[in-house]
XYZ file of N, CA and C in Angstrom:
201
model
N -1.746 -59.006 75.940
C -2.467 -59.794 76.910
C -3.468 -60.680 76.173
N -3.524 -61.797 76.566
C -4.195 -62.782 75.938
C -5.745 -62.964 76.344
N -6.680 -63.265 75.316
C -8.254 -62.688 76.210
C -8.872 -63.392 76.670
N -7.729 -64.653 77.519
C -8.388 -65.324 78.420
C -7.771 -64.671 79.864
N -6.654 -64.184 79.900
C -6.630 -62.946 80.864
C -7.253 -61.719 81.454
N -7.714 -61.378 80.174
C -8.801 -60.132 80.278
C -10.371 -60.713 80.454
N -10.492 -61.652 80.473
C -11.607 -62.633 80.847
C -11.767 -62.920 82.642
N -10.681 -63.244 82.847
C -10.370 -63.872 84.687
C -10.508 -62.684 85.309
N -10.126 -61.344 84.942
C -9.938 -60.393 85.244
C -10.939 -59.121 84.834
N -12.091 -59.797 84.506
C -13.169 -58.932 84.590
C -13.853 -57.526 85.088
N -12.736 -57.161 86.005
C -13.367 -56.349 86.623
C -12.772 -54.694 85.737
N -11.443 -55.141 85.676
C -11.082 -53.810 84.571
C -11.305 -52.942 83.489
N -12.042 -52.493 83.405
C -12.775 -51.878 81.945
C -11.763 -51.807 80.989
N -10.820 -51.956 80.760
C -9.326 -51.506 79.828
C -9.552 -53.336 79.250
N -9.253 -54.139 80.621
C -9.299 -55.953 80.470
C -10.584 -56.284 79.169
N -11.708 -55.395 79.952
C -12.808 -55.996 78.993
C -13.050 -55.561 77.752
N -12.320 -54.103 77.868
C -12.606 -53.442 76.293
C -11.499 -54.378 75.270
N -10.405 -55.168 75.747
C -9.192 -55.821 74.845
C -10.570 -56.989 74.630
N -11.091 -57.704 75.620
C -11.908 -58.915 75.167
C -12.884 -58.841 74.036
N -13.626 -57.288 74.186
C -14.849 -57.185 73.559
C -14.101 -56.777 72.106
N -13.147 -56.233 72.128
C -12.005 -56.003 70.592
C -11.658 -57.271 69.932
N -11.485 -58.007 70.593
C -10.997 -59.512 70.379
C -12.032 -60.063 69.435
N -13.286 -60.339 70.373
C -14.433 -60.953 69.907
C -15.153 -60.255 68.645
N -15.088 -59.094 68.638
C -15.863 -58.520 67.786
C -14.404 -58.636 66.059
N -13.213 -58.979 66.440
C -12.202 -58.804 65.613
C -12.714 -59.941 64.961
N -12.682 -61.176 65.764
C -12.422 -62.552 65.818
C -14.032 -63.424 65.250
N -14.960 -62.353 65.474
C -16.378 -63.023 65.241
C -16.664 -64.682 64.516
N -16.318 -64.233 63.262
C -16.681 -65.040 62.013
C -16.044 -66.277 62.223
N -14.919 -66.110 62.842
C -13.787 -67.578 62.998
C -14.223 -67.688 64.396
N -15.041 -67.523 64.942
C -15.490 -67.493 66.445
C -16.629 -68.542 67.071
N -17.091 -68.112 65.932
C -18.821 -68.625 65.819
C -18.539 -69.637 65.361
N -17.665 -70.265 64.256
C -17.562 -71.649 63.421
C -17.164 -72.604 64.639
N -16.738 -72.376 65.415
C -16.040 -73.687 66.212
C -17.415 -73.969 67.194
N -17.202 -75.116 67.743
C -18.443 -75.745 68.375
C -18.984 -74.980 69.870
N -18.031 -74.459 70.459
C -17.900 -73.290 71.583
C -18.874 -72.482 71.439
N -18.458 -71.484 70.122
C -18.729 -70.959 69.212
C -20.057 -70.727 68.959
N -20.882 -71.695 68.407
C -22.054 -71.798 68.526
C -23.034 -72.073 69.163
N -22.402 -72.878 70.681
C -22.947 -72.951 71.456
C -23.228 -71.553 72.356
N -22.430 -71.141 72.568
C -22.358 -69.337 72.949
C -23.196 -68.707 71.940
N -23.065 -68.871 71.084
C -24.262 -67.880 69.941
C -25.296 -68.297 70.753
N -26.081 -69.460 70.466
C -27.279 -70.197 70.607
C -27.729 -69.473 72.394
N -26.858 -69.880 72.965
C -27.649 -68.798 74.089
C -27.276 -67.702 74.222
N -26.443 -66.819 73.592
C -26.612 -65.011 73.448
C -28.265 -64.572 73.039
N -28.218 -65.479 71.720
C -29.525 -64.807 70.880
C -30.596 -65.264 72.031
N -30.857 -66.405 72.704
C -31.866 -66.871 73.214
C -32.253 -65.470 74.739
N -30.422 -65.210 74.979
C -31.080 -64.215 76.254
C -31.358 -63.289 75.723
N -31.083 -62.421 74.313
C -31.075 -61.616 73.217
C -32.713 -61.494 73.616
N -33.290 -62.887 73.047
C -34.971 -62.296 72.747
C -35.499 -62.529 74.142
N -35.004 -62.936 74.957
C -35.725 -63.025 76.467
C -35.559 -61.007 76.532
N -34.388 -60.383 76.302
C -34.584 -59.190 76.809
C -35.364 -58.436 75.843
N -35.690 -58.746 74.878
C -36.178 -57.810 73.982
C -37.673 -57.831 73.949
N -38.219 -59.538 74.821
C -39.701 -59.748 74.890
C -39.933 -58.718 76.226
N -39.047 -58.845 77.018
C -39.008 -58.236 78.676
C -39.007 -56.431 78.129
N -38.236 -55.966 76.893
C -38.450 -54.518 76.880
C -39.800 -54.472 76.485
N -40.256 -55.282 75.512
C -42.039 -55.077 74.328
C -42.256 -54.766 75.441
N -42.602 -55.514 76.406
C -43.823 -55.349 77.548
C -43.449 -54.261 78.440
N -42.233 -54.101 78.898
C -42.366 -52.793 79.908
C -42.501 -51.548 78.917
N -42.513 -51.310 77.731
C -42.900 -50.465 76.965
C -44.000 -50.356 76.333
N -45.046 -51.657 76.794
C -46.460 -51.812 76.321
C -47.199 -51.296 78.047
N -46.402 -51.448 78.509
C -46.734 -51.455 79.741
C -46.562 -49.726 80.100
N -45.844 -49.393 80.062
C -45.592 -47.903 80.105
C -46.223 -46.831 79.370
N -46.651 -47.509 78.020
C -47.662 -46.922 77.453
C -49.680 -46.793 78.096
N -49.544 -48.008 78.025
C -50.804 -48.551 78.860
C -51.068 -47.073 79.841
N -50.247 -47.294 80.702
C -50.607 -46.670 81.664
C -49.820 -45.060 81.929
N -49.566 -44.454 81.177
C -48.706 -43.053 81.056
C -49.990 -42.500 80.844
N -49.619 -41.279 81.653
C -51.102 -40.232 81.627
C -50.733 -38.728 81.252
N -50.009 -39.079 79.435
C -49.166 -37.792 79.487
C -50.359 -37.389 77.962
């Protein structure tokens, strides 16, 4: 199955585990094409949006834990 099939078809965990095999196979020759990097460029960007969003609910959880 080709992993623009397992793409349309999202909902199958079997569909998405062939995509996420694909991508992670395929990385290096993945990233070079212009697609490629455009998809990088906003992974990493939602990457540090979630990782600023964990600092704080874990600065935040500290703050205020009364253990």
């Amino acid at each position: 199955m080709a992993w623009s099939t397992a793409w349309s078809n999202g909902s199958d965990s079997a569909q998405l585990s062939e995509l996420t095999q694909f991508v992670a196979a395929n990385f290096r020759r993945l990233v070079r094409t212009p697609i490629g990097l455009i998809l990088a460029a906003t992974l990493r960007k939602k990457l540090e949006r979630i990782l600023v969003e964990e600092k704080n609910l874990y600065y935040y959880l500290n703050c205020f834990s009364f253990a």
